[in-house]
XYZ file of C-alpha atoms in Angstrom:
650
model
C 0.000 0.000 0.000
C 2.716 1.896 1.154
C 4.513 1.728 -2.268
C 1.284 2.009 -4.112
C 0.389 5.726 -2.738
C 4.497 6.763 -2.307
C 5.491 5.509 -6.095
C 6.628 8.266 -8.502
C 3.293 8.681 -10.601
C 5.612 10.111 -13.225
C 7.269 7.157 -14.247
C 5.711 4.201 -16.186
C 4.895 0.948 -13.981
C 6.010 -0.956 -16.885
C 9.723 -1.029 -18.279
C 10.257 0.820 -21.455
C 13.344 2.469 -22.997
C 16.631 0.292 -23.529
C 18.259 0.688 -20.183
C 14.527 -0.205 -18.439
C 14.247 -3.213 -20.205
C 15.012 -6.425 -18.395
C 14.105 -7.190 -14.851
C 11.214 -9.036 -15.583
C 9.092 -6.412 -17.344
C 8.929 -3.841 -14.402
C 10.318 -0.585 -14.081
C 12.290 -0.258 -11.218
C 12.896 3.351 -11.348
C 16.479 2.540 -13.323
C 18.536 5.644 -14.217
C 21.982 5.872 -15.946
C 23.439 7.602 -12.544
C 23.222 4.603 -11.069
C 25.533 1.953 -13.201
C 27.622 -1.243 -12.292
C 30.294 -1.784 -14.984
C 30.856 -5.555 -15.583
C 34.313 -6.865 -16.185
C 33.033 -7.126 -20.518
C 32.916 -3.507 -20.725
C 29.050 -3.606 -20.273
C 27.115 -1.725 -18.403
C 24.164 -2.868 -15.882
C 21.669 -0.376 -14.704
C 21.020 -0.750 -10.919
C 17.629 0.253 -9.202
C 17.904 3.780 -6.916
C 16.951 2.059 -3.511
C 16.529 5.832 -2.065
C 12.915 5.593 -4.859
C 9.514 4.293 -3.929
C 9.235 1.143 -4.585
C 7.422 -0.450 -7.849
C 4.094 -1.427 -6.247
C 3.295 -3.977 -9.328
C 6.918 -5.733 -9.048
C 6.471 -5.944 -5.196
C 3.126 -7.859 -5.682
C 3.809 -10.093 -9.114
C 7.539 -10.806 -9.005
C 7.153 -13.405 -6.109
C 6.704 -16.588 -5.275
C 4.349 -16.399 -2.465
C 2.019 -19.614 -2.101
C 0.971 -21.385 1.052
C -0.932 -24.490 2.531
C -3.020 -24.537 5.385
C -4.919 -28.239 6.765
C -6.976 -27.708 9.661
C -9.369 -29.883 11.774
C -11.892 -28.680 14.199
C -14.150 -31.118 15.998
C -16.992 -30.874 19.234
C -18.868 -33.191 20.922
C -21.212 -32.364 23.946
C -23.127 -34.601 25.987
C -25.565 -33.144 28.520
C -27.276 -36.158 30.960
C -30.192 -35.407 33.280
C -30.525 -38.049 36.351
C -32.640 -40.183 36.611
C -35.438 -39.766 39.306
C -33.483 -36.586 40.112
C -33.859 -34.201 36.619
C -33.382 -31.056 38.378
C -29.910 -31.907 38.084
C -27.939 -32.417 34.630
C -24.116 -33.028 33.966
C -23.137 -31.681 31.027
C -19.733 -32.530 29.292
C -17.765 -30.403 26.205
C -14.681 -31.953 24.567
C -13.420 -29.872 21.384
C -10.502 -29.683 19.464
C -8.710 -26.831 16.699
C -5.896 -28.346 14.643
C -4.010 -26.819 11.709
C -0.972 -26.839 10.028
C 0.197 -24.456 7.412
C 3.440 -24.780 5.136
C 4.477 -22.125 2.666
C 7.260 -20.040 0.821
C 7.527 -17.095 -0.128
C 10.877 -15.684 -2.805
C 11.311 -12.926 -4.784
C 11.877 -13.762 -8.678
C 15.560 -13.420 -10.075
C 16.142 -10.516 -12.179
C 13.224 -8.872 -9.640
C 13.560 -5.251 -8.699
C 14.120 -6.996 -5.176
C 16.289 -9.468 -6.318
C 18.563 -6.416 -7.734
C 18.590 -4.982 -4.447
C 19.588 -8.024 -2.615
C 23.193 -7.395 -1.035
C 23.384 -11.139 -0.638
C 22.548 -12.741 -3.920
C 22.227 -9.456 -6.215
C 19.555 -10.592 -9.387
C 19.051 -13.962 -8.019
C 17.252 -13.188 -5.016
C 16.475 -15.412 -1.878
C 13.267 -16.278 0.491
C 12.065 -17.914 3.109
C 10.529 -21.682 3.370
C 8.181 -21.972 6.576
C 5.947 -23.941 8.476
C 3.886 -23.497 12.009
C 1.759 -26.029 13.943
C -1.184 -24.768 16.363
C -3.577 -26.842 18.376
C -6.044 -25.863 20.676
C -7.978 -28.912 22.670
C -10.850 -28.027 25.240
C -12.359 -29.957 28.105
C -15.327 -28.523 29.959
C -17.490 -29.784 32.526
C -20.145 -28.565 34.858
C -23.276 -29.952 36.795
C -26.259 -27.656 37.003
C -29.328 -28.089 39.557
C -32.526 -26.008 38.673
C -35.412 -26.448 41.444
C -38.789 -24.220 42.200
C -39.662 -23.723 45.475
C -42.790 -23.560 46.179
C -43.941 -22.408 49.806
C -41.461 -19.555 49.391
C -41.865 -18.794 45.834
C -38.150 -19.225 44.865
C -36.058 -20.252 42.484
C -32.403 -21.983 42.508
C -30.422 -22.403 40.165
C -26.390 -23.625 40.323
C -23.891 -24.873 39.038
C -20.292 -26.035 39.511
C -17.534 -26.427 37.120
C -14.231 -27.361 35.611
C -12.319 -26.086 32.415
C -8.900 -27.231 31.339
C -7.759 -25.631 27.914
C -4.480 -26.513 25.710
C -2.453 -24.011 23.636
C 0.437 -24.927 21.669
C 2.043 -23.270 18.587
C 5.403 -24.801 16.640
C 7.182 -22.414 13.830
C 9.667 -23.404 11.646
C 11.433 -21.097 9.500
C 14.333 -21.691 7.134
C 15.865 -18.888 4.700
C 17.087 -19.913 1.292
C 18.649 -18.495 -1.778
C 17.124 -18.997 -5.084
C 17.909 -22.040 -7.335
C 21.156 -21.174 -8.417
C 20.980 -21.839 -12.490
C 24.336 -21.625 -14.425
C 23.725 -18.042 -15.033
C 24.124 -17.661 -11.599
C 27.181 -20.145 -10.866
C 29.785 -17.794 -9.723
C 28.407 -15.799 -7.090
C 29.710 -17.785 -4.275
C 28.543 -17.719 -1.206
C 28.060 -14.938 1.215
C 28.980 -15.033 4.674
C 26.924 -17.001 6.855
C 25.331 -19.709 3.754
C 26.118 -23.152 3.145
C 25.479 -24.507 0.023
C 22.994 -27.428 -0.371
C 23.887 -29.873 -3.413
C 20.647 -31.238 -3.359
C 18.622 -28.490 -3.606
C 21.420 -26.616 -5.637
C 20.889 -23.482 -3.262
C 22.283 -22.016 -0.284
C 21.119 -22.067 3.133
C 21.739 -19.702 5.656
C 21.364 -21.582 9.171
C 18.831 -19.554 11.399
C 16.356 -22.722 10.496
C 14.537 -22.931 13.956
C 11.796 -25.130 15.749
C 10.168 -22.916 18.414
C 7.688 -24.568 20.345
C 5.601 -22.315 22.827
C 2.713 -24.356 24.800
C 0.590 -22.791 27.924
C -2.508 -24.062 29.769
C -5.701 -22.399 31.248
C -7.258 -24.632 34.298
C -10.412 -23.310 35.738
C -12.725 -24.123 38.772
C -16.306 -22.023 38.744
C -19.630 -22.041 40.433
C -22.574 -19.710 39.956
C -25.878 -19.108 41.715
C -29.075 -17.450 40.756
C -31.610 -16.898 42.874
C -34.731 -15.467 42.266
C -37.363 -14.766 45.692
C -40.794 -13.840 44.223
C -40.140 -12.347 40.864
C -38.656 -9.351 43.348
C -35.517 -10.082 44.805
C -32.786 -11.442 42.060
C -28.851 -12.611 43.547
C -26.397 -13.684 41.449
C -22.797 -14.900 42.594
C -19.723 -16.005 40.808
C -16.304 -17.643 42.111
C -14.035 -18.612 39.725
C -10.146 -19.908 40.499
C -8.021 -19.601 37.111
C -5.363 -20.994 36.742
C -2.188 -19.946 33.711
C 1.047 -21.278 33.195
C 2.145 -17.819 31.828
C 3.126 -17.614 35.427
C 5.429 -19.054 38.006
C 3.938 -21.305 40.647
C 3.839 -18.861 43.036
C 1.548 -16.586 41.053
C 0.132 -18.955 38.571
C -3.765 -18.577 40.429
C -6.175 -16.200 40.742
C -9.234 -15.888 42.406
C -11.813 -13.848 40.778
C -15.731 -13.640 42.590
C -18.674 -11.706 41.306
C -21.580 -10.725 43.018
C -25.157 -8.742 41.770
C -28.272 -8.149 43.313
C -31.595 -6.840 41.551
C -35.183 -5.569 42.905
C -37.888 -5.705 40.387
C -39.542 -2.744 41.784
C -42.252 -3.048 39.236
C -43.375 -6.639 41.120
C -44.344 -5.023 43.665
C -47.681 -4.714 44.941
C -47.656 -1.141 45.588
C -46.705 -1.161 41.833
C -49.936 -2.819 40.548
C -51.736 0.899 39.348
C -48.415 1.556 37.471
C -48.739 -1.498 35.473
C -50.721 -0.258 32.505
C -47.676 2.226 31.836
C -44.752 1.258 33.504
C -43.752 -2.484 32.286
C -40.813 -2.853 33.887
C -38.722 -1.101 36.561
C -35.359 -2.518 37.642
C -32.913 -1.543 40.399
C -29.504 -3.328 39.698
C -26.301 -2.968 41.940
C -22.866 -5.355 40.912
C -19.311 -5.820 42.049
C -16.926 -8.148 40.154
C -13.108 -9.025 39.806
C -11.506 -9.814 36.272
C -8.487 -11.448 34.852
C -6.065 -11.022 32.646
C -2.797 -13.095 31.465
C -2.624 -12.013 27.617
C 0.893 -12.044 27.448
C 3.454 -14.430 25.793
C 4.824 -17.664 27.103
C 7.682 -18.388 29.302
C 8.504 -14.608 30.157
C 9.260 -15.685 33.868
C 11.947 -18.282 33.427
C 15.510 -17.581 32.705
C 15.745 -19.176 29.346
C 18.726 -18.829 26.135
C 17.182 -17.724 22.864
C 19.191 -17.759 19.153
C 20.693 -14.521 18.429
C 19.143 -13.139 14.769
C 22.726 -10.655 14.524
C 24.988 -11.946 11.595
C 27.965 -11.010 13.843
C 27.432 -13.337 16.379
C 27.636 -16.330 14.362
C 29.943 -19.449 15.082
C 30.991 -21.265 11.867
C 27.789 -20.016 10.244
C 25.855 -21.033 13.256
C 24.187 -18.765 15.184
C 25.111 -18.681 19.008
C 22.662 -18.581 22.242
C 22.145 -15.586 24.015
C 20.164 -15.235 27.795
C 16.843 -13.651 27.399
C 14.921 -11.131 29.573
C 12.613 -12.610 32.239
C 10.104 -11.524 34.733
C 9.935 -14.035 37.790
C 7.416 -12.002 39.486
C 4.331 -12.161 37.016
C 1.368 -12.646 38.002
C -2.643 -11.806 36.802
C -3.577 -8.534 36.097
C -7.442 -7.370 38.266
C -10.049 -5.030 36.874
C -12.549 -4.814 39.890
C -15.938 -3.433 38.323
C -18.291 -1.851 40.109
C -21.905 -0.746 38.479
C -25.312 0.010 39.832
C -28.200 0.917 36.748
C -31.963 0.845 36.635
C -33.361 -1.147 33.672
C -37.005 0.467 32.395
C -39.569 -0.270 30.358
C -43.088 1.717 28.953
C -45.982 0.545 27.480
C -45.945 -3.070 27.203
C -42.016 -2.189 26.683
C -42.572 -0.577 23.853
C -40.286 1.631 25.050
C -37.468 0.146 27.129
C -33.470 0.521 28.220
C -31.414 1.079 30.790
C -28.989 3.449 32.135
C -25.645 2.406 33.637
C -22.868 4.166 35.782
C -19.964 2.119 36.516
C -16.251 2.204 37.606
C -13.185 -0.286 37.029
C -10.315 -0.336 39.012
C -7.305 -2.362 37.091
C -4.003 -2.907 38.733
C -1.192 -5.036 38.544
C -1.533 -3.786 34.562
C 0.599 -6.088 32.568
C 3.121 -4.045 30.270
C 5.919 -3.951 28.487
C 8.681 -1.321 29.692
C 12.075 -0.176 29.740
C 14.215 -2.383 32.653
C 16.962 -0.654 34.427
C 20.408 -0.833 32.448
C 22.128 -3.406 34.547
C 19.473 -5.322 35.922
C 18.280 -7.848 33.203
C 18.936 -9.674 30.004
C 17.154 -6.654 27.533
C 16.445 -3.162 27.899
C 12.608 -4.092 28.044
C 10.371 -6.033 29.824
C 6.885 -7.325 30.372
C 6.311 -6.782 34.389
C 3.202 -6.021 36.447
C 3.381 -1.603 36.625
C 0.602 0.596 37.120
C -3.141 0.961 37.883
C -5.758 2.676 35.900
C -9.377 3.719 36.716
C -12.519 3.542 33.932
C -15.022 5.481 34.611
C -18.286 5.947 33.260
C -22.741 6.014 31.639
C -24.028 3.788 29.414
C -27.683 4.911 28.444
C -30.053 2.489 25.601
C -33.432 3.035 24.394
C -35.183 0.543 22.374
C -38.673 1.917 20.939
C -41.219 0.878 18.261
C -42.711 4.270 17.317
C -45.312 2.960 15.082
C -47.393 -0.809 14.720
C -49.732 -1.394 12.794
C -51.154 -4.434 11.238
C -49.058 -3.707 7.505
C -46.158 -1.580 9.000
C -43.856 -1.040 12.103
C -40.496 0.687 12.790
C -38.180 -0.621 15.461
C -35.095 1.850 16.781
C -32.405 1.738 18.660
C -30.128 4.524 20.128
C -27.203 3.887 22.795
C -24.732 6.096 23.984
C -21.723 5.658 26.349
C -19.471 8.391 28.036
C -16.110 6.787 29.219
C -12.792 8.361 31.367
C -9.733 6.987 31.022
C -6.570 7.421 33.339
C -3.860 5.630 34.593
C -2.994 6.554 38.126
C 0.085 4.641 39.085
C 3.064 3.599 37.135
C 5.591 2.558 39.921
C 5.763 0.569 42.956
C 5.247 3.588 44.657
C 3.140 6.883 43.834
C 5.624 9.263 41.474
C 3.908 11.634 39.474
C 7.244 12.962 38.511
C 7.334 9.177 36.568
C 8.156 10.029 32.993
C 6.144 7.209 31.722
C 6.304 4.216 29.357
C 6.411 4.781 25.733
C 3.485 3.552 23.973
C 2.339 4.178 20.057
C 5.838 4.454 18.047
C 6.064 5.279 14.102
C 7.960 3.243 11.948
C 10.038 5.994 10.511
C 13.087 7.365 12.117
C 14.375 4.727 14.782
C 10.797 3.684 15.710
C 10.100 7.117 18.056
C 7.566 7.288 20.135
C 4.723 9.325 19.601
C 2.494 8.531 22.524
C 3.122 7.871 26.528
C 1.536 5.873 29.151
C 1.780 8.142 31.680
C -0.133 9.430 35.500
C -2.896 11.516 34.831
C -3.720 10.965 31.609
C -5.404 8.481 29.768
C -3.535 5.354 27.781
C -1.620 6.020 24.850
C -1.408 10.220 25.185
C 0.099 11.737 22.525
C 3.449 13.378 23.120
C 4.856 15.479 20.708
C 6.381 18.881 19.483
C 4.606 22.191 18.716
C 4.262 23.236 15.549
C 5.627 27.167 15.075
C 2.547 28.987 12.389
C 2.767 32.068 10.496
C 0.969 35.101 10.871
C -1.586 33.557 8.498
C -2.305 30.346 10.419
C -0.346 28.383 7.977
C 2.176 25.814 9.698
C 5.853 26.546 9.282
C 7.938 23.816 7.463
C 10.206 22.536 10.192
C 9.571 25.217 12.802
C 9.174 23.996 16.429
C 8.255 25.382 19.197
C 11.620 25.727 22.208
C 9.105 24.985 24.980
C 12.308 24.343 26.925
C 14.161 27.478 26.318
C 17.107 25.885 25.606
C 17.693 27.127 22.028
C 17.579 23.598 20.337
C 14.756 20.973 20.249
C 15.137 17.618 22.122
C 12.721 15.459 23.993
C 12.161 18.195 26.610
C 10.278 20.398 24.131
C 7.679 17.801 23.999
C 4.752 17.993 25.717
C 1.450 15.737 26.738
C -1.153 16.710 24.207
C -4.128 15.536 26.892
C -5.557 13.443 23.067
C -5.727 10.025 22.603
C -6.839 7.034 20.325
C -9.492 6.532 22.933
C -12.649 8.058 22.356
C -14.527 9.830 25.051
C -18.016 8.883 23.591
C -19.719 5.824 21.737
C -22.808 6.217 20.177
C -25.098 3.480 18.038
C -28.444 3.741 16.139
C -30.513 1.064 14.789
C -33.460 1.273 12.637
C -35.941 -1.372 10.760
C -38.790 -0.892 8.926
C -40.919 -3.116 7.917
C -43.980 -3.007 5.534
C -46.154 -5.959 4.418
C -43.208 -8.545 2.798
C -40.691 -5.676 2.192
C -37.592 -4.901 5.239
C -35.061 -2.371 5.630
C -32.987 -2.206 8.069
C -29.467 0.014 8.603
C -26.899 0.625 11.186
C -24.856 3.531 12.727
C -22.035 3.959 14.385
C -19.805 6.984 16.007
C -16.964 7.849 17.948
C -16.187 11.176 19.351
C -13.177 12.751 21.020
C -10.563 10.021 19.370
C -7.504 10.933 17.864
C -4.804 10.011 15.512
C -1.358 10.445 14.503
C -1.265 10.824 10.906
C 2.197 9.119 9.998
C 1.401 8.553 5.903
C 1.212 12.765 6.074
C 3.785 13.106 8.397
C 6.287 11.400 6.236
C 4.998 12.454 3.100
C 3.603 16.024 3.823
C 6.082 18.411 4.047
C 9.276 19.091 1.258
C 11.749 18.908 4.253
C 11.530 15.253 4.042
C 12.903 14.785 0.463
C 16.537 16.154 -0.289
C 19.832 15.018 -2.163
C 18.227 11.631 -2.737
C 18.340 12.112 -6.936
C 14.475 10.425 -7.030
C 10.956 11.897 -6.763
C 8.435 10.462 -4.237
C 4.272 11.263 -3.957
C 3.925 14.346 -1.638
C 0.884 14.437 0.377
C -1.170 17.549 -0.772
C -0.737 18.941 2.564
C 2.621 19.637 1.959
C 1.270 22.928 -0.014
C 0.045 24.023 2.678
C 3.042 24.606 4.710
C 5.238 27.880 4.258
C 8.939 28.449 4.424
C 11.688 28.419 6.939
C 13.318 27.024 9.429
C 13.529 28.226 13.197
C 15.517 26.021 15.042
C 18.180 23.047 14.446
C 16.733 20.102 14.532
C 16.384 16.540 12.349
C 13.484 15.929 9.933
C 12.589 13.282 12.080
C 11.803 15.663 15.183
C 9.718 18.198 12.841
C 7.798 15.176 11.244
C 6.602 14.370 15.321
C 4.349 17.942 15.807
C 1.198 18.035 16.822
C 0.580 19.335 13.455
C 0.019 15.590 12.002
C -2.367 15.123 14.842
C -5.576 14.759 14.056
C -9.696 14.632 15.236
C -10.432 11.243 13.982
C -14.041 11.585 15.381
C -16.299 9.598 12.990
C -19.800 8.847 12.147
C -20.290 4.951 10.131
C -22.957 3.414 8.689
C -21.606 -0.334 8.912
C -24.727 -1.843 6.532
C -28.057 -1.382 5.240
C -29.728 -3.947 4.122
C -33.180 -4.216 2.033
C -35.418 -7.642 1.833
C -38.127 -8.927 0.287
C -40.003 -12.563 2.307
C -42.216 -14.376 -0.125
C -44.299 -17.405 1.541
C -44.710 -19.009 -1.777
C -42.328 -19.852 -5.002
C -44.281 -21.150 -8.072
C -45.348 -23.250 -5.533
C -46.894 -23.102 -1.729
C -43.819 -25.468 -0.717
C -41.392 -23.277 -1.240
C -40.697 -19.900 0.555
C -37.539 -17.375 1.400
C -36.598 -14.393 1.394
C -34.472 -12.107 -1.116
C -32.138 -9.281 0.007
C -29.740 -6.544 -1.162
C -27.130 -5.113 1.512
C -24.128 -3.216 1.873
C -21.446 -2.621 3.984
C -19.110 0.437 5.157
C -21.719 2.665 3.175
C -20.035 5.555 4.211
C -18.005 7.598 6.745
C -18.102 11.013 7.827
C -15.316 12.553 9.472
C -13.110 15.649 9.382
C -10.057 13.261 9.342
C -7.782 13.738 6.410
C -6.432 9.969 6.139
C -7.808 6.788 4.831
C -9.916 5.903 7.240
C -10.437 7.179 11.104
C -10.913 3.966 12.978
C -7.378 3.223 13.124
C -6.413 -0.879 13.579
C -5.159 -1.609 17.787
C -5.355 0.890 19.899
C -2.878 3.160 19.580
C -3.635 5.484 17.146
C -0.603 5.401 14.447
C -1.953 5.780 10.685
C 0.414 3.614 8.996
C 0.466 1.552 6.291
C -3.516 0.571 6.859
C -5.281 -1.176 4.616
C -8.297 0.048 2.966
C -12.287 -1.239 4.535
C -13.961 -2.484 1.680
C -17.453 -1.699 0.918
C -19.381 -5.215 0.050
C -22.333 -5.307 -2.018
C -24.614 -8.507 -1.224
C -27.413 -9.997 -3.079
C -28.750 -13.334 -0.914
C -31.360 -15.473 -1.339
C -32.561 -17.687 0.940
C -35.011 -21.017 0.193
C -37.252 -22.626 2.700
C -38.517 -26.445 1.333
């Protein structure tokens, strides 16, 4: 994508002219300042690797091709006693297999191949394969019994889960077939040449298993006292091997209680309007262990740096650990009031609630001196959510050949982290978060006290009288007449938004449906990194090639105010943008039928579409940035999907 947008739209895609002939067909942006004389007196034209890649040679002139088997299987078996059947056992075995082999080379006499340092015009790849299996066991009993005298229900059940994880990969990097137009290149440090295959093989082949397991124990009780009073508890004790034995469980309980107010007698004059009237209160501990395997043993991992190799072998280095993991808690608390009008015609609810997360599993920078790397995942931090969700659900009009069903939520969330040591600091500087790929991966965002997750933290942009930003001009925030990492500053904007909002709306008349969805997000932002790199002239000089400028590079005026590297003035607040959005995800139009040509066959027809549209001040692709932390990159563009279904009933 990246090579699509950036490409020189000047030059052909295709190879034309003598010295642009060759090399497969493609031009690779070949120019006669850029030569390799061969020992006959002729000359080969080499490819500028400072120019935008040929987007067209990058996707054709390879060898990409994979294979994937997979097996997935389930079996449940539920038994209710005999003489007893308020009680049931209920059993769930189920299994996810695959394995996937594949290669992937660039074609000699590629534009890649020509830019390969270790076999220049033949090219080399990579042959791969990975194993992953996933087997389940679950098992619970469940007892169900009405009690009549004192008009109560029970219901509970006890539990155990034990899951399996384990992932192989094998990877293996090759050259190219070497052909006898290829027979002298010899081999490059750190390949062995393979007879058989008539190739060589650099060793870095590895088989790296990983393999974890998730053991739970779980009970849950509902009670329900008169169609009034509602309980229900949770106790679950997980169990991960992500963590050392000493940490490796966690206990995690839930409790909620509800009055159905409306039940009541003193409710009975109320009933004609008010169908439903719900107090709710809740309290509940979550947990997490998302992180990778085996990050709190001391372990050896290969080294992937060509300098450390031993007879073309590469050596063992120690790794980074963490003995001292353990699960990561989000206690939730919420209390709401569920309502309903008119036969709940109109119903919802309306929510406030609160989660307290510590122990937040990260990754950050470790102390130079005290372990293996210079970053580490470790237990740091705590961060409170707070926050109102508010739905309506209402069918504004029903009659016997029409009705129209909506839908509206809306959700108002805080985010901030408020602890990032062992003890209280708010002097911390933070843990970098969002990086861009340009430059030496900078970051562009901070986790850091007081704000929410993934702040932005950048330079000022410098403007001119006119309002129009100032090509390279920062502002010296620290007075220190040149710009370093003290002349940034928090920007109090992040990727997350501070509002969600939904609408839902279907009509229906006679045999004919339409339905559609919307969604929005307000108060999100994003760092625009395609404009950043591409938006100002300051990033292209003494290369000898042409790139695509973003247009907003004609927007800037210039001059230059202080010293400083490209890199720095690319990271302003100027490429940060309001990705607030409004989406319609689908809409979809149907037509039932209840007969066919004949009264034995019936369906439906139906027209849809997705991502209809989006509207948003945001300049980029698209404002609902992948992950969460906010970098435009290289994203790939959301299709829109027309459908046409139809569905037969026989």
């Amino acid at each position: 994508m990246g090579a699509a947008v950036y490409y020189d739209p000047t030059k052909p895609v295709y190879a034309t002219g003598s010295y642009l002939d060759g090399l497969n067909g493609y031009n690779g942006f070949y120019g006669h300042t850029n030569t390799l004389a061969n020992a006959d007196g002729t000359i080969t034209y080499q490819p500028d690797d400072n120019a935008a890649v040929n987007p067209l040679s990058l996707l054709y002139d390879v060898n990409n091709q994979g294979t994937t088997k997979r097996s997935l299987g389930n079996i449940q078996l539920d038994y209710k006693i005999h003489g007893f059947e308020d009680l049931r056992l209920n059993l769930n075995l189920g299994y996810d297999v695959a394995k996937t082999t594949g290669d992937n080379f660039v074609n000699p006499n590629s534009y890649q191949a020509a830019l390969d340092k270790d076999f220049t015009n033949l090219g080399q790849g990579g042959s791969w394969s990975n194993l992953r299996r996933n087997h389940l066991l679950d098992f619970y009993a469940n007892y169900v019994h009405y009690f009549e005298p004192i008009k109560s229900n029970v219901d509970l059940m006890v539990g155990y889960s034990w899951q399996h994880f384990y992932y192989s990969n094998f990877t293996q990097q090759k050259s190219n077939v070497v052909t006898e137009e290829f027979a002298g290149i010899g081999a490059p440090a750190g390949w062995t040449w393979n007879e058989g295959e008539q190739r060589y093989f650099r060793d870095d082949s590895k088989r790296t298993p990983y393999e974890n397991y998730l053991v739970s124990f779980f009970g849950r009780l509902n009670y329900n006292l008169m169609d009034r009073y509602l309980l229900t508890a949770t106790l679950r004790r997980d169990g991960s091997s992500r963590f050392s034995e000493n940490n490796r469980w966690g206990m995690f309980p839930s409790v909620a209680v509800a009055w159905s107010i409306v039940n009541e007698k003193f409710m009975e004059n109320t009933r004609n309007v008010l169908s439903n009237l719900k107090l709710r209160l809740g309290y509940g501990v979550t947990g997490q262990q998302d992180i990778g395997d085996y990050m709190y043993l001391t372990k050896y991992v290969f080294s992937t740096n060509n300098n450390t190799m031993y007879n073309g072998t590469y050596l063992l280095k120690p790794d980074g650990y963490s003995p001292d993991l353990k699960w990561e808690e989000t206690h939730t608390y919420n209390v709401a009031v569920d309502y309903g009008f008119l036969n709940n015609r109109i119903s919802g609810s309306l929510e406030f609630y609160v989660k307290k997360t510590k122990d937040l599993l990260n990754t950050v920078s470790a102390p130079a001196g005290t372990n293996f790397t210079n970053r580490v995942t470790a237990n740091v931090g705590e961060m409170e959510n707070k926050g109102v969700e508010f739905n309506i659900n209402a069918v504004p009009i029903q009659t016997k050949d029409f009705s129209w069903t909506i839908g509206y939520n809306i959700t108002w969330n805080d985010s901030k982290i408020t602890k990032l040591t062992a003890n209280y600091n708010p002097d911390y500087e933070g843990i970098a978060a969002s990086t861009v790929s340009f430059g030496t991966n900078t970051p562009v965002a901070r986790h850091q006290v007081g704000h929410a997750p993934y702040t932005f933290w950048v330079f000022e942009q410098v403007y001119d009288e006119n309002g129009k930003p100032i090509q390279g001009a920062i502002v010296d925030r620290n007075g220190n007449g040149s710009i370093d990492d003290g002349d940034r500053y928090f920007t109090g904007k992040s990727p997350l938004a501070d509002v969600y909002m939904g609408f839902s709306s279907q009509f229906q008349w006679k045999n004919w449906d339409l339905g559609f969805n919307l969604r929005a997000s307000l108060g999100n932002y994003a760092f625009n990194q395609q404009t950043a790199e591409h938006g100002t002239y300051a990033n292209y000089g003494g290369l000898g090639t042409l790139s695509n400028h973003n247009k907003e590079a004609l927007e800037q005026t210039g001059g230059f105010r202080y010293t400083h590297s490209n890199v720095e003035s690319q990271l302003t607040d100027l490429y940060l943008e309001d990705a607030s959005y409004l989406k319609m995800d689908n809409i979809t139009l149907g037509y039932s039928f209840d007969k066919f040509f004949t009264e034995k066959l019936s369906g439906r027809i139906s027209f849809s579409v997705q991502n209809v549209f989006t509207i948003t001040k945001y300049s980029g692709i698209d404002p609902e940035i992948p992950g969460v932390n906010g970098v435009d990159g290289n994203m790939w563009p959301r299709p829109r999907t027309f459908t046409l279904g139809l569905n037969l009933n026989f």
